[in-house]
Coordinates of C-alpha atoms in Angstrom, one line a residue:
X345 CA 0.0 0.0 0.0
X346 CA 1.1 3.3 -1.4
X347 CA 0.4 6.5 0.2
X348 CA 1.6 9.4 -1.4
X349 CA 2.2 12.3 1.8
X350 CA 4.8 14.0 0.4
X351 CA 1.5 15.5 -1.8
X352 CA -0.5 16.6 1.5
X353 CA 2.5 18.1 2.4
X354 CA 2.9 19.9 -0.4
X355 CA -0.3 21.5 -0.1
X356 CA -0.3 22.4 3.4
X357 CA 3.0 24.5 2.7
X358 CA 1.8 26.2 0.0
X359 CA -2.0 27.2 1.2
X360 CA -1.8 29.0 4.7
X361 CA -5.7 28.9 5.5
X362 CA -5.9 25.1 4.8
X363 CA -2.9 24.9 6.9
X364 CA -4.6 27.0 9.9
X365 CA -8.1 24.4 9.5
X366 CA -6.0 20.9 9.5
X367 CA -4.0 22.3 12.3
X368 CA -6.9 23.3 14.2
X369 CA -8.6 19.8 13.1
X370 CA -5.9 18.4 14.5
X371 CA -5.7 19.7 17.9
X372 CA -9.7 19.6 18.4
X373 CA -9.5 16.1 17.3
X374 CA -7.0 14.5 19.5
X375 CA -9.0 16.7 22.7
X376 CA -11.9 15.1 21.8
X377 CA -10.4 11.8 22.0
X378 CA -9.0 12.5 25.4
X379 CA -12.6 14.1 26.9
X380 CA -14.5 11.2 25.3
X381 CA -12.4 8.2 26.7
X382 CA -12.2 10.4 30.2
X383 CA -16.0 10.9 29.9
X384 CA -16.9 6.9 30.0
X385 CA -14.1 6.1 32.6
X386 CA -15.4 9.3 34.7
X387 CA -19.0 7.7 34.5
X388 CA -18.3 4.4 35.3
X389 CA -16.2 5.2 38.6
X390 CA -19.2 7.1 39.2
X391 CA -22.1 4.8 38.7
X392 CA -20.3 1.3 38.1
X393 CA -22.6 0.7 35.4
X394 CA -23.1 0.5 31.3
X395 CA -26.4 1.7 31.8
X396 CA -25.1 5.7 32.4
X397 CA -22.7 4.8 29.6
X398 CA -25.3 4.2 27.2
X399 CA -27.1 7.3 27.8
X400 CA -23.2 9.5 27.2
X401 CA -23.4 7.9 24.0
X402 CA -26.6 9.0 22.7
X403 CA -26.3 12.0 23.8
X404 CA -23.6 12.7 21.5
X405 CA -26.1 11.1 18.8
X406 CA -30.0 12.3 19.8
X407 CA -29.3 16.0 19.7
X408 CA -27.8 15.9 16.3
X409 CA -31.6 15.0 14.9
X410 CA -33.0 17.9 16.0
X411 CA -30.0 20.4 15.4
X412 CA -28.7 19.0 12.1
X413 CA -31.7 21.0 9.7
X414 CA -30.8 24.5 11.8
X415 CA -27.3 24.1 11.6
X416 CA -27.3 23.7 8.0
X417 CA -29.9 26.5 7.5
X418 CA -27.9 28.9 9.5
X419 CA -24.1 27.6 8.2
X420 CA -25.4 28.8 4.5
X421 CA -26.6 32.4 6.3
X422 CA -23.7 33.3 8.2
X423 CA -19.7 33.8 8.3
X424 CA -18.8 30.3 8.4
X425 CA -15.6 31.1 10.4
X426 CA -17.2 33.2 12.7
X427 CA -19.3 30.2 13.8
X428 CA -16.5 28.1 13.9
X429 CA -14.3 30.2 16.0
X430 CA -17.3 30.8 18.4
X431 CA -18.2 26.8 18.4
X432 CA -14.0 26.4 19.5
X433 CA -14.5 28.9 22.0
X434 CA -18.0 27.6 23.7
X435 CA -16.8 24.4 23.3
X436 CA -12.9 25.2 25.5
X437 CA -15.7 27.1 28.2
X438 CA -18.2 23.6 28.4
X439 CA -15.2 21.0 28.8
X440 CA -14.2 22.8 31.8
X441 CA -18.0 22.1 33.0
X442 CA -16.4 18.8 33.5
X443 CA -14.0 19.8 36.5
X444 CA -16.7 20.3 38.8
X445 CA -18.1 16.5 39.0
X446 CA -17.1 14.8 41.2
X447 CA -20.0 12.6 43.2
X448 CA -22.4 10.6 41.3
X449 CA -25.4 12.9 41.8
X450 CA -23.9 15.6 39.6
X451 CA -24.4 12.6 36.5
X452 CA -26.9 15.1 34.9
X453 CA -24.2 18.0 34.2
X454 CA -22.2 14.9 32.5
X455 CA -25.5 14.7 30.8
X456 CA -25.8 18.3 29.7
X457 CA -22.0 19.3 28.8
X458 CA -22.0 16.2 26.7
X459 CA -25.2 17.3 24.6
X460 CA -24.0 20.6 24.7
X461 CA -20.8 19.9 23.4
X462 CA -22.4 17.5 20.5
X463 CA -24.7 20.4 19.3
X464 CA -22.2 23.1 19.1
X465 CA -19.8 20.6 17.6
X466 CA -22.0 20.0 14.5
X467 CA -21.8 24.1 13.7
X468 CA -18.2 23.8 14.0
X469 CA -18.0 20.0 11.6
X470 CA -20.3 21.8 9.2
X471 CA -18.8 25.0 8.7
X472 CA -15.6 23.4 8.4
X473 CA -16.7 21.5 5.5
X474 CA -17.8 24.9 3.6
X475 CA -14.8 26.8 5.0
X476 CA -12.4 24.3 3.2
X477 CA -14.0 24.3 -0.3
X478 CA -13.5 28.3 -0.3
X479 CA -9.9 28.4 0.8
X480 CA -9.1 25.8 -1.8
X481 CA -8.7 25.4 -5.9
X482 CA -11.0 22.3 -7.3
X483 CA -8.2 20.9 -8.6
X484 CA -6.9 20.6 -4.8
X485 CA -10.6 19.4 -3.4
X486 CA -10.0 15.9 -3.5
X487 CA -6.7 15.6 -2.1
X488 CA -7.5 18.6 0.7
X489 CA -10.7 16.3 1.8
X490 CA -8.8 13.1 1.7
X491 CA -6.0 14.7 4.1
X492 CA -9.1 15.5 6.3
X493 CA -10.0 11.9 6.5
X494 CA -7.1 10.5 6.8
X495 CA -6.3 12.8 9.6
X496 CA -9.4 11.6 11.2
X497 CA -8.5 8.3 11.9
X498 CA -5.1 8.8 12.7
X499 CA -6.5 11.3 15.6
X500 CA -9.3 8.7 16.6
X501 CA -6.5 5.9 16.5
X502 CA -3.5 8.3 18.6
X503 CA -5.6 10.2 20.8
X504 CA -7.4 7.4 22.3
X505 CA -4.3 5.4 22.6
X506 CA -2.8 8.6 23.8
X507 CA -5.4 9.5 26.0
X508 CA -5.5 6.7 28.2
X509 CA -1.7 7.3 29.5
X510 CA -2.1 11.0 30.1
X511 CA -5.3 9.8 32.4
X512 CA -3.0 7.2 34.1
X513 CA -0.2 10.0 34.8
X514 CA -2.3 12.8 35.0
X515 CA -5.9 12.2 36.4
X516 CA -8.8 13.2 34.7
X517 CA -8.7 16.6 35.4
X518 CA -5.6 17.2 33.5
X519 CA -7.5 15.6 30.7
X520 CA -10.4 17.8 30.6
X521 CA -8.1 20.8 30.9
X522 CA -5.9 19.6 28.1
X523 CA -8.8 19.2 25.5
X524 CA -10.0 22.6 26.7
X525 CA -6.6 24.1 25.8
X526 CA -7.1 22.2 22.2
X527 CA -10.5 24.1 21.1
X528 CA -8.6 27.4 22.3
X529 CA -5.5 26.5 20.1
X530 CA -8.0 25.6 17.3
X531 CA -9.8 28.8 17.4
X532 CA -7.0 31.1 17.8
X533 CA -5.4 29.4 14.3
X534 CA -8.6 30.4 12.4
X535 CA -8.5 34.3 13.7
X536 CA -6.5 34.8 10.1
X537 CA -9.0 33.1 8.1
X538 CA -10.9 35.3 5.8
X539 CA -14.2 33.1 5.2
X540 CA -14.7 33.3 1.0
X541 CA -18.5 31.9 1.6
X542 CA -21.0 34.4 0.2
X543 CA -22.9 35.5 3.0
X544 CA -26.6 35.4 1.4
X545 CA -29.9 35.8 3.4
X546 CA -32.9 34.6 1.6
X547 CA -35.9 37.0 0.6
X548 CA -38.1 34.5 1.0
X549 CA -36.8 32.7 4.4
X550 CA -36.2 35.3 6.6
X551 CA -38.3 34.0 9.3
X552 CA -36.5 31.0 11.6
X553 CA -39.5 29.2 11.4
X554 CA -40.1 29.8 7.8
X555 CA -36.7 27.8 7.5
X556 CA -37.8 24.9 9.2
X557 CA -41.1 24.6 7.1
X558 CA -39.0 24.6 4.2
X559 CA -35.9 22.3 5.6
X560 CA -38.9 19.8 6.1
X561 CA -40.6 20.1 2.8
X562 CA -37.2 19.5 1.0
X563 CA -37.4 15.9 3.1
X564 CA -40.7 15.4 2.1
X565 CA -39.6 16.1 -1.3
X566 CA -36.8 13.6 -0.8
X567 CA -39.2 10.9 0.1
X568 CA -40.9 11.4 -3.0
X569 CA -37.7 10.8 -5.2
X570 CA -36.8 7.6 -3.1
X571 CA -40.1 6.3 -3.6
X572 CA -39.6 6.3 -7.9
X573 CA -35.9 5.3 -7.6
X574 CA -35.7 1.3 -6.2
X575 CA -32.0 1.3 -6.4
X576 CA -31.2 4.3 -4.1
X577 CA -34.3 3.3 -1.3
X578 CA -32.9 -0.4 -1.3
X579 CA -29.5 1.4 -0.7
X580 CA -30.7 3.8 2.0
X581 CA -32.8 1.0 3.9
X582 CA -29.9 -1.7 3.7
X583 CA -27.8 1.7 5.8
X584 CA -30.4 1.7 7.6
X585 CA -30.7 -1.6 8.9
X586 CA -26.5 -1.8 9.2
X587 CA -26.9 0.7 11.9
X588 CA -28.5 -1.3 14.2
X589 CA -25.7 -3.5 14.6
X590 CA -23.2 -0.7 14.7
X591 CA -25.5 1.3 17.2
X592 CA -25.8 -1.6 19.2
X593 CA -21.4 -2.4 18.9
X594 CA -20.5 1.6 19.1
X595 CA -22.1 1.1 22.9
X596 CA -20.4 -2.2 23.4
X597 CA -16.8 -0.7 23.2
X598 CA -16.9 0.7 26.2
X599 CA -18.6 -2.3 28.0
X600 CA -15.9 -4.3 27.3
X601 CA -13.0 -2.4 27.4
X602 CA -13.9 -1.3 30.8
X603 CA -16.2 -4.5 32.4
X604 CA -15.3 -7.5 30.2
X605 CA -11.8 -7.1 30.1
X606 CA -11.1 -5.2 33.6
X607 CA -8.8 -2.7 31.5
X608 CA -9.9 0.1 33.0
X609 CA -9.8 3.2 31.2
X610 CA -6.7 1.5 29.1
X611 CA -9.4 -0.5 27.9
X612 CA -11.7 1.9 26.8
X613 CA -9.1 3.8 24.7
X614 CA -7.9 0.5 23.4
X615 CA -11.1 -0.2 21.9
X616 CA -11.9 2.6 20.7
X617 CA -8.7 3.2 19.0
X618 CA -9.2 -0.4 17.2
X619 CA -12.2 1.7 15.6
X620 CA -9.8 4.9 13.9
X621 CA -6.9 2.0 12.7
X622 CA -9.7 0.0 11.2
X623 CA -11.5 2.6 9.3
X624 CA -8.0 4.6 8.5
X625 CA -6.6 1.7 6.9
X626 CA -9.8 0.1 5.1
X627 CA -10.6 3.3 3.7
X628 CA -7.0 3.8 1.9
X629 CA -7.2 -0.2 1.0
X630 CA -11.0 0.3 -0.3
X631 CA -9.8 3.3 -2.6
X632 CA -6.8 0.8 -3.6
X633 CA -9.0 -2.0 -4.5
X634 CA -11.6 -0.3 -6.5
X635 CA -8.8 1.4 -8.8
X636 CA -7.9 -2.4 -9.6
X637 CA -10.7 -4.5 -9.9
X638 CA -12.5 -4.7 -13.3
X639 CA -16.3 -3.4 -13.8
X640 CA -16.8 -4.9 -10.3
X641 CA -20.8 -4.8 -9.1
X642 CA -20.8 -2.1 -6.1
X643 CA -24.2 -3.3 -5.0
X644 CA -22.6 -6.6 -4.2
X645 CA -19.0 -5.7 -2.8
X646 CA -21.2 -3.7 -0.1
X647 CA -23.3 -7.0 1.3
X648 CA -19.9 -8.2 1.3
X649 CA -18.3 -5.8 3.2
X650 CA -21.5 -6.4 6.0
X651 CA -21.2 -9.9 5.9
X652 CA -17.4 -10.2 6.1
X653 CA -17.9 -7.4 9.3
X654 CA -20.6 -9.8 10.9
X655 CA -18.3 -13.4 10.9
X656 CA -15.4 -10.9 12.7
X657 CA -17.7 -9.1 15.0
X658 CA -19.0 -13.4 16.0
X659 CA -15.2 -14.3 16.2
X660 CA -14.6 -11.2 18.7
X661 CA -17.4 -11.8 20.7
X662 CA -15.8 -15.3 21.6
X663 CA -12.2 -14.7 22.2
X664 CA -10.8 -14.0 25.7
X665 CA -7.4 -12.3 25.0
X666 CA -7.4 -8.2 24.9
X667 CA -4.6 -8.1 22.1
X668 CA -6.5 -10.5 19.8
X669 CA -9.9 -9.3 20.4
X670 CA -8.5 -5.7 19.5
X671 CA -7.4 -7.4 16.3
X672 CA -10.1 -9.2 15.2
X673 CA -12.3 -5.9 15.6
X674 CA -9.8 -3.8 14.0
X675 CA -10.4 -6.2 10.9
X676 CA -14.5 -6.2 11.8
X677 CA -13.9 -1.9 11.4
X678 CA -11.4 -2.9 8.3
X679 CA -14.5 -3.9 6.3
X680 CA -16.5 -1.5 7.4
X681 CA -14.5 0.6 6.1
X682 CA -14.9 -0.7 2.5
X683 CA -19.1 -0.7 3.1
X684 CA -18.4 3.5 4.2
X685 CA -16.7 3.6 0.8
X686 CA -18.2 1.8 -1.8
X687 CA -22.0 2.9 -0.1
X688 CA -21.1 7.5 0.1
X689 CA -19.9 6.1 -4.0
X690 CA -23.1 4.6 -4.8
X691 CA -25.5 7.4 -3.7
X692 CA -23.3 10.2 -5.1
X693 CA -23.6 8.3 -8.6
X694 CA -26.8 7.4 -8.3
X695 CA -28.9 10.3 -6.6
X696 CA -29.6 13.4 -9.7
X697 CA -27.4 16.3 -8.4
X698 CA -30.4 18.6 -7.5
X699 CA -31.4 16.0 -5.0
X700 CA -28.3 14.7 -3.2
X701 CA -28.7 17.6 -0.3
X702 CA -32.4 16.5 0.4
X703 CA -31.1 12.7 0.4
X704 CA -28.4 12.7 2.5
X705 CA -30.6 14.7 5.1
X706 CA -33.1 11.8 5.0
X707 CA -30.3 9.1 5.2
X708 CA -28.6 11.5 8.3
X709 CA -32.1 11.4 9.8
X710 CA -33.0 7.5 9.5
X711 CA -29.4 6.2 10.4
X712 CA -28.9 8.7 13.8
X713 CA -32.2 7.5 15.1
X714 CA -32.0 4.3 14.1
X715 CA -28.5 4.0 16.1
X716 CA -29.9 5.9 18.7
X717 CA -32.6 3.5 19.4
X718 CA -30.4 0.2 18.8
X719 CA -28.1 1.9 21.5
X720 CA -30.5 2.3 23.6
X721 CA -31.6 -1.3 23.1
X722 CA -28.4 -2.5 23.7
X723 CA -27.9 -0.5 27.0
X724 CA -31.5 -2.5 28.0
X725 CA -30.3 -5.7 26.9
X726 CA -27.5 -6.4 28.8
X727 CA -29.9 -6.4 32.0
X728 CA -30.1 -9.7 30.7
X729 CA -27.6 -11.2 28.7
X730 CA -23.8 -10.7 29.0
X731 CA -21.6 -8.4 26.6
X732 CA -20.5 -11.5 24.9
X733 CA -24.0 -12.6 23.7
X734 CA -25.1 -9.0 22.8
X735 CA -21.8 -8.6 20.5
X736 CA -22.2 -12.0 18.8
X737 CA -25.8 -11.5 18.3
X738 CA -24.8 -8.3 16.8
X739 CA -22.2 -9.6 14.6
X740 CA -24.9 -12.6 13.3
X741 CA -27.6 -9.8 12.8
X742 CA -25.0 -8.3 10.7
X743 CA -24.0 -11.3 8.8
X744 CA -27.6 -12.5 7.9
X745 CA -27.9 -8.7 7.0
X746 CA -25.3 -8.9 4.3
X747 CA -26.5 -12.2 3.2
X748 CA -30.2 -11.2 2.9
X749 CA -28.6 -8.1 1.1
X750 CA -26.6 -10.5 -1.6
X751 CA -29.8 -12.2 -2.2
X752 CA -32.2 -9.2 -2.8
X753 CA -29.7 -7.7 -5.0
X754 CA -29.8 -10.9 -7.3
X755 CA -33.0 -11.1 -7.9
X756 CA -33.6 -7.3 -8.3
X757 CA -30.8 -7.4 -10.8
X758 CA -29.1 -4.6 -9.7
X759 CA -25.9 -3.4 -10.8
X760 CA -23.3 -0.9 -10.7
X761 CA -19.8 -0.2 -11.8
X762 CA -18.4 2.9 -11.2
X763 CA -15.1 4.6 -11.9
X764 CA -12.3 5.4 -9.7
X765 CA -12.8 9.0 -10.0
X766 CA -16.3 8.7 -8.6
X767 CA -14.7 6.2 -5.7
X768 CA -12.2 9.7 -5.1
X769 CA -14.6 12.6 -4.8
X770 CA -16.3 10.8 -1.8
X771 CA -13.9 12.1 0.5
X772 CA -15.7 15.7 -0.3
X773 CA -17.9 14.6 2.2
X774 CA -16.2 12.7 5.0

């Protein structure tokens, strides 16, 4: 595997504003590793059960369906670094929210810093998305977007790694300090940013709940399009049903890094850094592979990818030894990675242009509250059965999931072959 950086580095030397956002990414990034893993270990010591951890985890998930249509209404409206400087900022003041729990009846401000923190972090994800397209040529969109993603998972991978030796040394306090000090850093490097966004008000939507009306008729209008176009609603009701399983495994991480495996808050970074190697990797492999295989039938390579996911995610649910385990679910993320891939490709070639905006928001809108609800399944579920049944009842929901998938897609006949240059521009949206 070939990875040309010397190309990444070329363009962060020669484009200072792109330099100032991956910087900043990068600093916000690796914090958010090191409140999240200090978030679940400070809940557990506090409550001693998976239960309170469930509820963490969709909180950084339920908000987003209710925020995600006014974010994206008011991103298109506004100076785009202006909300991203102010998200940094809010964002540095709530972590240090964090430093003042210390009992277990105090569990509802962990509650309400970690919605907080989720809603103003979509403003900030958002904006960053339009900030980077202005600072940038077209010919440099692709490669900008890919450094993005691959700087994701390297930071998901590092920081939790990372983050669970700083909370050994340091304490959790440190911790929360330190990724309060990151969104201040990140801020501060985007005060030379000029934002190159139009700022546009519409005559016609001036009114906050005039937006909303029309945020939700452009999903009704979705709908419509899904129900005349079998190939993308199969699609978006196949992602649909994946989530459950990786609702119900997101939750599970922390279960057994923490309970199953007595590891402590090692653990929990452990297995969560499995999760940033896995889809770092896969999704530099799944690019690789798709530039070599021959008219190969996308509809099929993704039940594939689920099934392949499912038989690892079984395997892991079994095995007893931390360092194998880790393995076998960095492989289980591995092919997940290729489903990500081959499934952003399919809609983008599929879905007419003038429609893609009002799709994706009904995909965002199905998937977080499907996981949400499989999380909170999960966090139900394992008042009676153990982690290791919930996991390999997972993984088999998964499997008979991909092989369900392979089926339908026979006898539908459906088909698609698309082009490595099509495979590329989907890391415009990750």
């Amino acid at each position: 595997m070939h990875v040309n950086f010397m190309s990444y580095g070329n363009l962060l030397r020669t484009n200072k504003p792109l330099r100032a956002l991956w910087l900043g990414m990068l600093c916000s990034s690796i914090g958010d590793c090191f409140r999240e893993v200090s978030v679940l270990a400070l809940v557990i010591s506090l409550t001693g059960t998976g239960i309170e951890m469930a509820v963490i985890l969709l909180l950084g998930v339920v908000p987003l369906l209710f925020v995600t249509p006014m974010a994206g209404l008011l991103i298109d409206r506004y100076d785009t670094r202006k909300l991203m400087i102010g998200a940094d900022f809010t964002r540095a003041l709530l972590t240090l929210g964090f430093l003042a729990i210390h009992t277990a009846n105090r569990i509802w401000l962990v509650y309400t810093l970690t919605a907080l923190i989720s809603v103003i972090s979509i403003f900030y994800s958002a904006s960053r998305l339009l900030l980077v397209s202005s600072v940038i040529s077209q010919d440099n969109l692709i490669s900008a977007n890919s450094l993005f993603t691959l700087t994701s998972g390297f930071c998901l991978a590092c920081g939790s790694i990372s983050a669970a030796y700083f909370l050994k040394i340091n304490g959790r306090n440190i911790s929360f300090l330190f990724d309060s000090l990151t969104f201040i850093v990140s801020g501060s490097l985007l005060l030379g940013i000029q934002d190159g966004q139009r700022v546009v008000l519409s005559s016609h939507c001036r009114k906050l709940s005039e937006l909303v009306l029309n945020y939700w008729e452009d999903v009704k209008r979705g709908i419509s399009y899904l129900k005349n176009n079998p190939r993308v609603h199969s699609l978006l009701l196949f992602n649909v049903t994946r989530f459950i399983g990786s609702g119900a495994l997101y939750m599970l991480l922390g279960v057994f890094g923490a309970k199953v495996f007595q590891a402590g808050d090692s653990g929990i970074s452990a297995f969560y850094a499995s999760f940033g190697i896995g889809i770092f990797v896969g999704g530099i492999m799944a690019k690789k592979i798709s530039e070599r295989l021959i008219n190969p039938n996308y509809f099929i390579l993704i039940g594939l990818a689920v099934l392949v996911e499912g038989v690892f995610i079984m395997a892991f649910s079994h095995i007893n030894i931390l360092f194998l385990s880790l393995f076998i679910l960095t492989i289980a993320y591995f092919s997940r990675a290729f489903f990500l891939t081959f499934y952003d490709a399919l809609i983008m070639y599929l879905v007419d242009d003038h429609f893609r905006g009002r799709i994706f928001s009904v995909d965002k809108v199905f998937t977080y509250t499907t996981m949400s609800l499989a999380m909170m399944a999960c966090s139900w579920s394992l008042s009676i059965v153990s982690p290791q049944q919930l996991a390999f009842i997972t993984g088999g929901f998964l499997f008979l999931s991909g092989i369900l998938w392979l089926i339908f897609v026979n006898k539908r006949g459906f088909s698609a072959s698309l082009s490595p240059v099509i495979i590329g521009a989907l890391e415009m949206r990750r």
